[in-house]
PDB file of C-alpha atoms in Angstrom:
ATOM      1  CA  TYR A   1      96.660  88.042  90.275  1.00 56.00           C
ATOM      2  CA  GLU A   2      99.438  90.607  90.738  1.00 58.00           C
ATOM      3  CA  GLU A   3     100.564  90.242  87.117  1.00 63.00           C
ATOM      4  CA  PHE A   4      96.976  90.559  85.871  1.00 64.00           C
ATOM      5  CA  VAL A   5      96.424  93.785  87.861  1.00 61.00           C
ATOM      6  CA  TYR A   6      99.696  95.236  86.625  1.00 61.00           C
ATOM      7  CA  ILE A   7      98.908  94.483  82.963  1.00 68.00           C
ATOM      8  CA  ILE A   8      95.372  95.886  83.181  1.00 67.00           C
ATOM      9  CA  SER A   9      96.578  99.022  84.967  1.00 65.00           C
ATOM     10  CA  HIS A  10      99.350  99.563  82.437  1.00 65.00           C
ATOM     11  CA  ASP A  11      97.075  99.025  79.413  1.00 72.00           C
ATOM     12  CA  LEU A  12      94.379 101.389  80.700  1.00 73.00           C
ATOM     13  CA  SER A  13      96.773 104.218  81.522  1.00 74.00           C
ATOM     14  CA  ALA A  14      97.336 105.202  77.881  1.00 74.00           C
ATOM     15  CA  PRO A  15      93.596 105.526  76.978  1.00 78.00           C
ATOM     16  CA  LEU A  16      93.031 107.636  80.081  1.00 78.00           C
ATOM     17  CA  ARG A  17      95.873 109.959  79.102  1.00 79.00           C
ATOM     18  CA  GLN A  18      94.267 110.261  75.646  1.00 83.00           C
ATOM     19  CA  ILE A  19      90.905 111.184  77.163  1.00 84.00           C
ATOM     20  CA  GLU A  20      92.464 113.905  79.297  1.00 82.00           C
ATOM     21  CA  GLY A  21      94.706 115.105  76.467  1.00 84.00           C
ATOM     22  CA  PHE A  22      91.934 115.482  73.892  1.00 83.00           C
ATOM     23  CA  ALA A  23      89.616 117.058  76.477  1.00 85.00           C
ATOM     24  CA  ASP A  24      92.352 119.649  77.112  1.00 85.00           C
ATOM     25  CA  ILE A  25      92.707 120.295  73.359  1.00 88.00           C
ATOM     26  CA  ILE A  26      88.951 120.778  72.886  1.00 87.00           C
ATOM     27  CA  GLU A  27      88.760 123.127  75.869  1.00 85.00           C
ATOM     28  CA  SER A  28      91.776 125.094  74.688  1.00 85.00           C
ATOM     29  CA  ASN A  29      90.313 125.613  71.220  1.00 86.00           C
ATOM     30  CA  HIS A  30      86.614 126.009  71.961  1.00 85.00           C
ATOM     31  CA  SER A  31      86.085 126.931  75.629  1.00 82.00           C
ATOM     32  CA  ASP A  32      85.001 130.473  74.680  1.00 85.00           C
ATOM     33  CA  SER A  33      81.874 129.011  73.097  1.00 86.00           C
ATOM     34  CA  PHE A  34      81.024 126.651  75.984  1.00 86.00           C
ATOM     35  CA  ASP A  35      77.853 127.243  77.966  1.00 86.00           C
ATOM     36  CA  GLU A  36      77.766 126.445  81.677  1.00 86.00           C
ATOM     37  CA  LYS A  37      76.383 122.953  81.118  1.00 88.00           C
ATOM     38  CA  THR A  38      79.209 122.058  78.740  1.00 87.00           C
ATOM     39  CA  LYS A  39      81.786 123.423  81.199  1.00 86.00           C
ATOM     40  CA  ARG A  40      80.335 121.176  83.920  1.00 87.00           C
ATOM     41  CA  HIS A  41      80.499 118.207  81.558  1.00 86.00           C
ATOM     42  CA  PHE A  42      84.189 118.800  80.856  1.00 85.00           C
ATOM     43  CA  ALA A  43      84.869 119.207  84.575  1.00 84.00           C
ATOM     44  CA  LEU A  44      83.283 115.784  85.109  1.00 85.00           C
ATOM     45  CA  ILE A  45      85.454 114.308  82.338  1.00 86.00           C
ATOM     46  CA  HIS A  46      88.592 115.616  84.044  1.00 82.00           C
ATOM     47  CA  SER A  47      87.566 114.527  87.549  1.00 78.00           C
ATOM     48  CA  GLY A  48      86.532 111.078  86.292  1.00 81.00           C
ATOM     49  CA  ALA A  49      89.794 110.561  84.400  1.00 80.00           C
ATOM     50  CA  THR A  50      91.801 111.757  87.418  1.00 76.00           C
ATOM     51  CA  GLN A  51      89.985 109.384  89.766  1.00 73.00           C
ATOM     52  CA  ALA A  52      90.429 106.473  87.347  1.00 76.00           C
ATOM     53  CA  THR A  53      94.161 107.204  87.104  1.00 73.00           C
ATOM     54  CA  GLN A  54      94.444 107.304  90.904  1.00 69.00           C
ATOM     55  CA  ILE A  55      92.663 103.943  91.163  1.00 71.00           C
ATOM     56  CA  LEU A  56      94.971 102.363  88.577  1.00 72.00           C
ATOM     57  CA  THR A  57      98.034 103.713  90.386  1.00 71.00           C
ATOM     58  CA  ALA A  58      96.761 102.341  93.701  1.00 70.00           C
ATOM     59  CA  LEU A  59      96.065  98.932  92.155  1.00 69.00           C
ATOM     60  CA  THR A  60      99.530  98.854  90.596  1.00 68.00           C
ATOM     61  CA  ASN A  61     101.159  99.700  93.938  1.00 69.00           C
ATOM     62  CA  TYR A  62      99.049  97.008  95.597  1.00 68.00           C
ATOM     63  CA  SER A  63     100.169  94.394  93.073  1.00 67.00           C
ATOM     64  CA  ARG A  64     103.818  95.345  93.638  1.00 66.00           C
ATOM     65  CA  LEU A  65     103.769  94.579  97.366  1.00 71.00           C
ATOM     66  CA  ASN A  66     105.030  91.100  96.497  1.00 65.00           C
ATOM     67  CA  THR A  67     107.341  91.869  93.589  1.00 60.00           C
ATOM     68  CA  ARG A  68     109.151  94.810  95.229  1.00 57.00           C
ATOM     69  CA  ALA A  69     109.492  93.507  98.764  1.00 64.00           C
ATOM     70  CA  GLN A  70     112.702  94.035 100.717  1.00 78.00           C
ATOM     71  CA  PRO A  71     114.484  91.326 102.725  1.00 84.00           C
ATOM     72  CA  PHE A  72     113.161  90.995 106.273  1.00 90.00           C
ATOM     73  CA  ALA A  73     115.313  92.653 108.925  1.00 91.00           C
ATOM     74  CA  LEU A  74     115.143  93.609 112.592  1.00 93.00           C
ATOM     75  CA  MET A  75     113.594  97.052 113.108  1.00 94.00           C
ATOM     76  CA  ASP A  76     112.592  99.322 115.966  1.00 96.00           C
ATOM     77  CA  CYS A  77     108.869 100.127 115.691  1.00 96.00           C
ATOM     78  CA  ASN A  78     109.376 103.291 117.756  1.00 96.00           C
ATOM     79  CA  GLU A  79     111.585 104.640 114.961  1.00 96.00           C
ATOM     80  CA  ILE A  80     109.085 103.523 112.310  1.00 95.00           C
ATOM     81  CA  VAL A  81     106.175 105.307 114.011  1.00 96.00           C
ATOM     82  CA  ALA A  82     108.313 108.422 114.588  1.00 95.00           C
ATOM     83  CA  GLN A  83     109.027 108.583 110.837  1.00 93.00           C
ATOM     84  CA  VAL A  84     105.327 108.175 110.016  1.00 93.00           C
ATOM     85  CA  LEU A  85     104.292 110.914 112.470  1.00 94.00           C
ATOM     86  CA  ALA A  86     106.935 113.261 111.045  1.00 93.00           C
ATOM     87  CA  GLU A  87     105.580 112.740 107.529  1.00 90.00           C
ATOM     88  CA  LEU A  88     102.000 113.226 108.729  1.00 92.00           C
ATOM     89  CA  SER A  89     102.868 116.260 110.877  1.00 92.00           C
ATOM     90  CA  PRO A  90     101.085 118.811 108.616  1.00 89.00           C
ATOM     91  CA  LEU A  91      97.833 116.807 108.824  1.00 91.00           C
ATOM     92  CA  ILE A  92      98.298 116.246 112.569  1.00 94.00           C
ATOM     93  CA  ALA A  93      98.726 119.994 113.114  1.00 93.00           C
ATOM     94  CA  GLU A  94      95.776 120.833 110.841  1.00 92.00           C
ATOM     95  CA  MET A  95      93.477 118.434 112.719  1.00 92.00           C
ATOM     96  CA  GLY A  96      94.751 119.448 116.168  1.00 94.00           C
ATOM     97  CA  ALA A  97      95.339 115.774 116.865  1.00 94.00           C
ATOM     98  CA  SER A  98      96.721 114.213 120.024  1.00 94.00           C
ATOM     99  CA  ILE A  99      98.727 111.018 119.455  1.00 95.00           C
ATOM    100  CA  ASN A 100     100.022 108.920 122.329  1.00 95.00           C
ATOM    101  CA  CYS A 101     102.284 105.921 121.851  1.00 94.00           C
ATOM    102  CA  VAL A 102     103.646 103.484 124.419  1.00 94.00           C
ATOM    103  CA  GLU A 103     107.096 101.904 124.082  1.00 95.00           C
ATOM    104  CA  LEU A 104     106.917  99.619 121.058  1.00 96.00           C
ATOM    105  CA  PRO A 105     108.939  96.443 120.451  1.00 96.00           C
ATOM    106  CA  SER A 106     111.541  95.690 117.820  1.00 95.00           C
ATOM    107  CA  ILE A 107     110.212  93.235 115.262  1.00 95.00           C
ATOM    108  CA  ILE A 108     111.315  91.350 112.149  1.00 94.00           C
ATOM    109  CA  GLY A 109     109.904  92.361 108.791  1.00 92.00           C
ATOM    110  CA  ASP A 110     110.069  94.532 105.705  1.00 89.00           C
ATOM    111  CA  SER A 111     110.679  98.009 107.149  1.00 91.00           C
ATOM    112  CA  GLU A 112     109.164  99.874 104.181  1.00 87.00           C
ATOM    113  CA  GLN A 113     106.015  97.779 104.289  1.00 89.00           C
ATOM    114  CA  ILE A 114     105.664  98.061 108.070  1.00 92.00           C
ATOM    115  CA  LYS A 115     106.048 101.820 107.751  1.00 91.00           C
ATOM    116  CA  LEU A 116     103.317 101.834 105.082  1.00 88.00           C
ATOM    117  CA  LEU A 117     101.126  99.734 107.381  1.00 92.00           C
ATOM    118  CA  PHE A 118     101.384 102.220 110.262  1.00 94.00           C
ATOM    119  CA  ALA A 119     100.948 105.153 107.865  1.00 91.00           C
ATOM    120  CA  CYS A 120      97.709 103.728 106.422  1.00 88.00           C
ATOM    121  CA  LEU A 121      96.173 103.091 109.838  1.00 92.00           C
ATOM    122  CA  ILE A 122      97.279 106.344 111.492  1.00 93.00           C
ATOM    123  CA  GLU A 123      96.212 108.467 108.527  1.00 90.00           C
ATOM    124  CA  ASN A 124      92.783 106.786 108.549  1.00 88.00           C
ATOM    125  CA  ALA A 125      92.449 107.558 112.254  1.00 91.00           C
ATOM    126  CA  LEU A 126      93.202 111.217 111.529  1.00 91.00           C
ATOM    127  CA  ILE A 127      90.915 111.599 108.520  1.00 88.00           C
ATOM    128  CA  TYR A 128      87.778 109.712 109.504  1.00 86.00           C
ATOM    129  CA  GLN A 129      86.528 112.175 112.094  1.00 88.00           C
ATOM    130  CA  LEU A 130      83.359 114.183 112.538  1.00 85.00           C
ATOM    131  CA  PRO A 131      83.716 117.832 111.431  1.00 86.00           C
ATOM    132  CA  GLY A 132      85.372 119.884 114.157  1.00 86.00           C
ATOM    133  CA  ASN A 133      86.383 116.863 116.226  1.00 89.00           C
ATOM    134  CA  LYS A 134      90.014 116.709 117.347  1.00 93.00           C
ATOM    135  CA  PRO A 135      91.484 113.226 116.836  1.00 94.00           C
ATOM    136  CA  VAL A 136      92.779 111.390 119.893  1.00 95.00           C
ATOM    137  CA  ILE A 137      94.854 108.363 118.879  1.00 95.00           C
ATOM    138  CA  PHE A 138      96.516 105.790 121.115  1.00 96.00           C
ATOM    139  CA  ILE A 139      99.093 103.314 119.785  1.00 96.00           C
ATOM    140  CA  SER A 140     100.025 100.313 121.908  1.00 96.00           C
ATOM    141  CA  ALA A 141     101.611  96.875 121.667  1.00 96.00           C
ATOM    142  CA  LYS A 142     101.898  93.707 123.712  1.00 95.00           C
ATOM    143  CA  ASP A 143     103.537  90.310 123.622  1.00 94.00           C
ATOM    144  CA  ASP A 144     101.052  87.659 122.454  1.00 91.00           C
ATOM    145  CA  ASN A 145     102.951  84.364 122.542  1.00 90.00           C
ATOM    146  CA  ASN A 146     104.237  83.814 118.988  1.00 92.00           C
ATOM    147  CA  PHE A 147     103.095  87.254 117.819  1.00 94.00           C
ATOM    148  CA  TRP A 148     103.510  90.927 118.556  1.00 96.00           C
ATOM    149  CA  GLN A 149     100.054  92.456 118.844  1.00 96.00           C
ATOM    150  CA  PHE A 150      99.585  96.149 118.047  1.00 97.00           C
ATOM    151  CA  SER A 151      96.499  98.308 118.540  1.00 95.00           C
ATOM    152  CA  ILE A 152      95.617 101.729 117.147  1.00 94.00           C
ATOM    153  CA  ASN A 153      92.609 103.282 118.857  1.00 93.00           C
ATOM    154  CA  ASP A 154      90.863 106.480 117.751  1.00 92.00           C
ATOM    155  CA  ASN A 155      87.830 108.592 118.608  1.00 91.00           C
ATOM    156  CA  GLY A 156      86.621 108.780 115.010  1.00 86.00           C
ATOM    157  CA  ILE A 157      83.380 107.973 113.219  1.00 82.00           C
ATOM    158  CA  GLY A 158      83.780 104.193 113.329  1.00 77.00           C
ATOM    159  CA  VAL A 159      82.514 101.723 110.729  1.00 72.00           C
ATOM    160  CA  PRO A 160      79.008 100.232 110.349  1.00 65.00           C
ATOM    161  CA  ASP A 161      78.779  96.670 111.693  1.00 64.00           C
ATOM    162  CA  ASN A 162      77.910  95.250 108.274  1.00 64.00           C
ATOM    163  CA  LEU A 163      81.133  96.640 106.771  1.00 63.00           C
ATOM    164  CA  THR A 164      83.747  95.663 109.379  1.00 61.00           C
ATOM    165  CA  GLU A 165      85.018  92.821 107.164  1.00 67.00           C
ATOM    166  CA  LYS A 166      84.320  94.295 103.718  1.00 69.00           C
ATOM    167  CA  ILE A 167      86.514  97.358 104.324  1.00 69.00           C
ATOM    168  CA  PHE A 168      89.616  95.148 104.098  1.00 66.00           C
ATOM    169  CA  LYS A 169      88.802  94.290 100.471  1.00 71.00           C
ATOM    170  CA  VAL A 170      90.232  96.191  97.500  1.00 58.00           C
ATOM    171  CA  LEU A 171      88.381  99.428  96.676  1.00 57.00           C
ATOM    172  CA  ARG A 172      85.802  98.984  99.444  1.00 58.00           C
ATOM    173  CA  ARG A 173      85.052 101.815 101.839  1.00 57.00           C
ATOM    174  CA  GLY A 174      82.969 102.237 104.968  1.00 55.00           C
ATOM    175  CA  VAL A 175      82.117 105.906 104.381  1.00 57.00           C
ATOM    176  CA  SER A 176      80.786 108.158 101.650  1.00 53.00           C
ATOM    177  CA  SER A 177      83.399 109.164  99.069  1.00 55.00           C
ATOM    178  CA  LYS A 178      81.790 112.610  98.932  1.00 59.00           C
ATOM    179  CA  LYS A 179      82.507 113.318 102.605  1.00 65.00           C
ATOM    180  CA  TYR A 180      85.943 111.758 103.031  1.00 57.00           C
ATOM    181  CA  PRO A 181      88.930 111.405 100.684  1.00 55.00           C
ATOM    182  CA  GLY A 182      90.443 108.084  99.711  1.00 56.00           C
ATOM    183  CA  LEU A 183      90.033 105.162  97.331  1.00 54.00           C
ATOM    184  CA  GLY A 184      89.393 102.257  99.677  1.00 63.00           C
ATOM    185  CA  MET A 185      92.889 100.804  99.286  1.00 71.00           C
ATOM    186  CA  GLY A 186      94.590 101.549 102.610  1.00 77.00           C
ATOM    187  CA  LEU A 187      93.110  98.689 104.629  1.00 83.00           C
ATOM    188  CA  ALA A 188      93.488  96.234 101.742  1.00 84.00           C
ATOM    189  CA  ILE A 189      97.179  97.160 101.584  1.00 84.00           C
ATOM    190  CA  ALA A 190      97.468  96.798 105.374  1.00 88.00           C
ATOM    191  CA  GLN A 191      95.945  93.327 105.254  1.00 89.00           C
ATOM    192  CA  LYS A 192      98.201  92.214 102.412  1.00 88.00           C
ATOM    193  CA  ILE A 193     101.298  93.436 104.266  1.00 88.00           C
ATOM    194  CA  LEU A 194     100.245  91.516 107.363  1.00 91.00           C
ATOM    195  CA  GLN A 195      99.632  88.357 105.359  1.00 88.00           C
ATOM    196  CA  LYS A 196     103.227  88.597 104.166  1.00 89.00           C
ATOM    197  CA  HIS A 197     104.289  88.859 107.820  1.00 91.00           C
ATOM    198  CA  LEU A 198     102.168  85.821 108.796  1.00 91.00           C
ATOM    199  CA  GLY A 199      99.793  88.036 110.765  1.00 92.00           C
ATOM    200  CA  ASP A 200      96.279  89.418 110.544  1.00 92.00           C
ATOM    201  CA  ILE A 201      94.184  92.488 111.308  1.00 91.00           C
ATOM    202  CA  SER A 202      90.763  93.038 112.844  1.00 88.00           C
ATOM    203  CA  LEU A 203      88.517  95.955 113.730  1.00 85.00           C
ATOM    204  CA  ASN A 204      86.557  96.615 116.882  1.00 82.00           C
ATOM    205  CA  VAL A 205      84.053  99.472 116.757  1.00 71.00           C
ATOM    206  CA  ASP A 206      82.586 101.152 119.834  1.00 66.00           C
ATOM    207  CA  THR A 207      80.109 103.960 119.301  1.00 57.00           C
ATOM    208  CA  ASN A 208      81.427 105.675 122.444  1.00 61.00           C
ATOM    209  CA  THR A 209      85.166 105.461 121.742  1.00 66.00           C
ATOM    210  CA  GLY A 210      85.539 105.188 117.959  1.00 82.00           C
ATOM    211  CA  SER A 211      87.520 102.347 116.381  1.00 87.00           C
ATOM    212  CA  THR A 212      90.369 100.079 117.379  1.00 90.00           C
ATOM    213  CA  PHE A 213      92.398  98.317 114.708  1.00 90.00           C
ATOM    214  CA  THR A 214      94.345  95.392 116.126  1.00 93.00           C
ATOM    215  CA  PHE A 215      96.991  93.610 114.104  1.00 95.00           C
ATOM    216  CA  LYS A 216      99.473  90.833 114.746  1.00 95.00           C
ATOM    217  CA  ILE A 217     102.925  90.191 113.312  1.00 95.00           C
ATOM    218  CA  ALA A 218     104.653  86.854 113.722  1.00 94.00           C
ATOM    219  CA  LYS A 219     107.823  86.897 115.825  1.00 92.00           C
ATOM    220  CA  ASP A 220     109.629  84.004 114.200  1.00 86.00           C
ATOM    221  CA  LEU A 221     110.234  85.289 110.661  1.00 80.00           C
ATOM    222  CA  PRO A 222     113.421  84.553 108.677  1.00 76.00           C
ATOM    223  CA  TYR A 223     115.626  87.612 108.243  1.00 68.00           C
ATOM    224  CA  GLU A 224     119.056  88.681 107.100  1.00 58.00           C
TER     225      GLU A 224
END
C-alpha cells in the first residue's frame, strides 16, 4: 500500500506542476484581456492544483511513516509536549488558548512520530473551535497495565456521532472544509503511528465539554 501511494503521488506531481505552469503562462500573456468570469476560473484552477498538491504531499508523508521510521528509544513525554507547544506557540497566542498538562511518563517509541502524534491532536484541539471561543485543553496520562494511556480533552466543536470512527480514515473529515483548514490526514496519521506502537486511539464526544481523544501506547516495546 505504501509503495502504491508513493508511486501514484510521485507520478501525479509532474502533471499538476504542468497545469499550474501553463496557467501562469496564459495569465502572464493574456490576463489584460480576461473578464471577471475568466479571472475566477483561473483562480479556481490555481486553488484546485494547490489543494491537489497538498493532498499528494500528505499521502506521501503518510506512506513514509513505515519506511522512514527511527529506532525506538526511551523518551520523556514532557519534553515532547514542550517542543510541540513551542512550535505551536503562535497559534496558541492567536487563539488565546489555555493548555494544562499533568506530569507525563517516559515511554518507548519513535520520538519523531510521537511528537507528530501530539502535534496532530493538539493542533486539532486548537483549530476546531467555534468563532471567538478560547480553547481550553487538558493533557493527562495514566498507567493502564501493559499500556500508557494518554488523554487530550478540549472544549471545541466536537464530532458528529456518525463520524467518530470515519475521521480516523485517510482524507476523511468531521467538519466542513470551507469553515476549517486541513485535509483530513491528521487523525489517520495519528492512528497509523499508534498502530506501529502497538496501541490505539478513540474519541469521546460530549456536547457540554467538547472532545476527548484517548490513546494507548504499549509499554513493552523493543528499543535500542
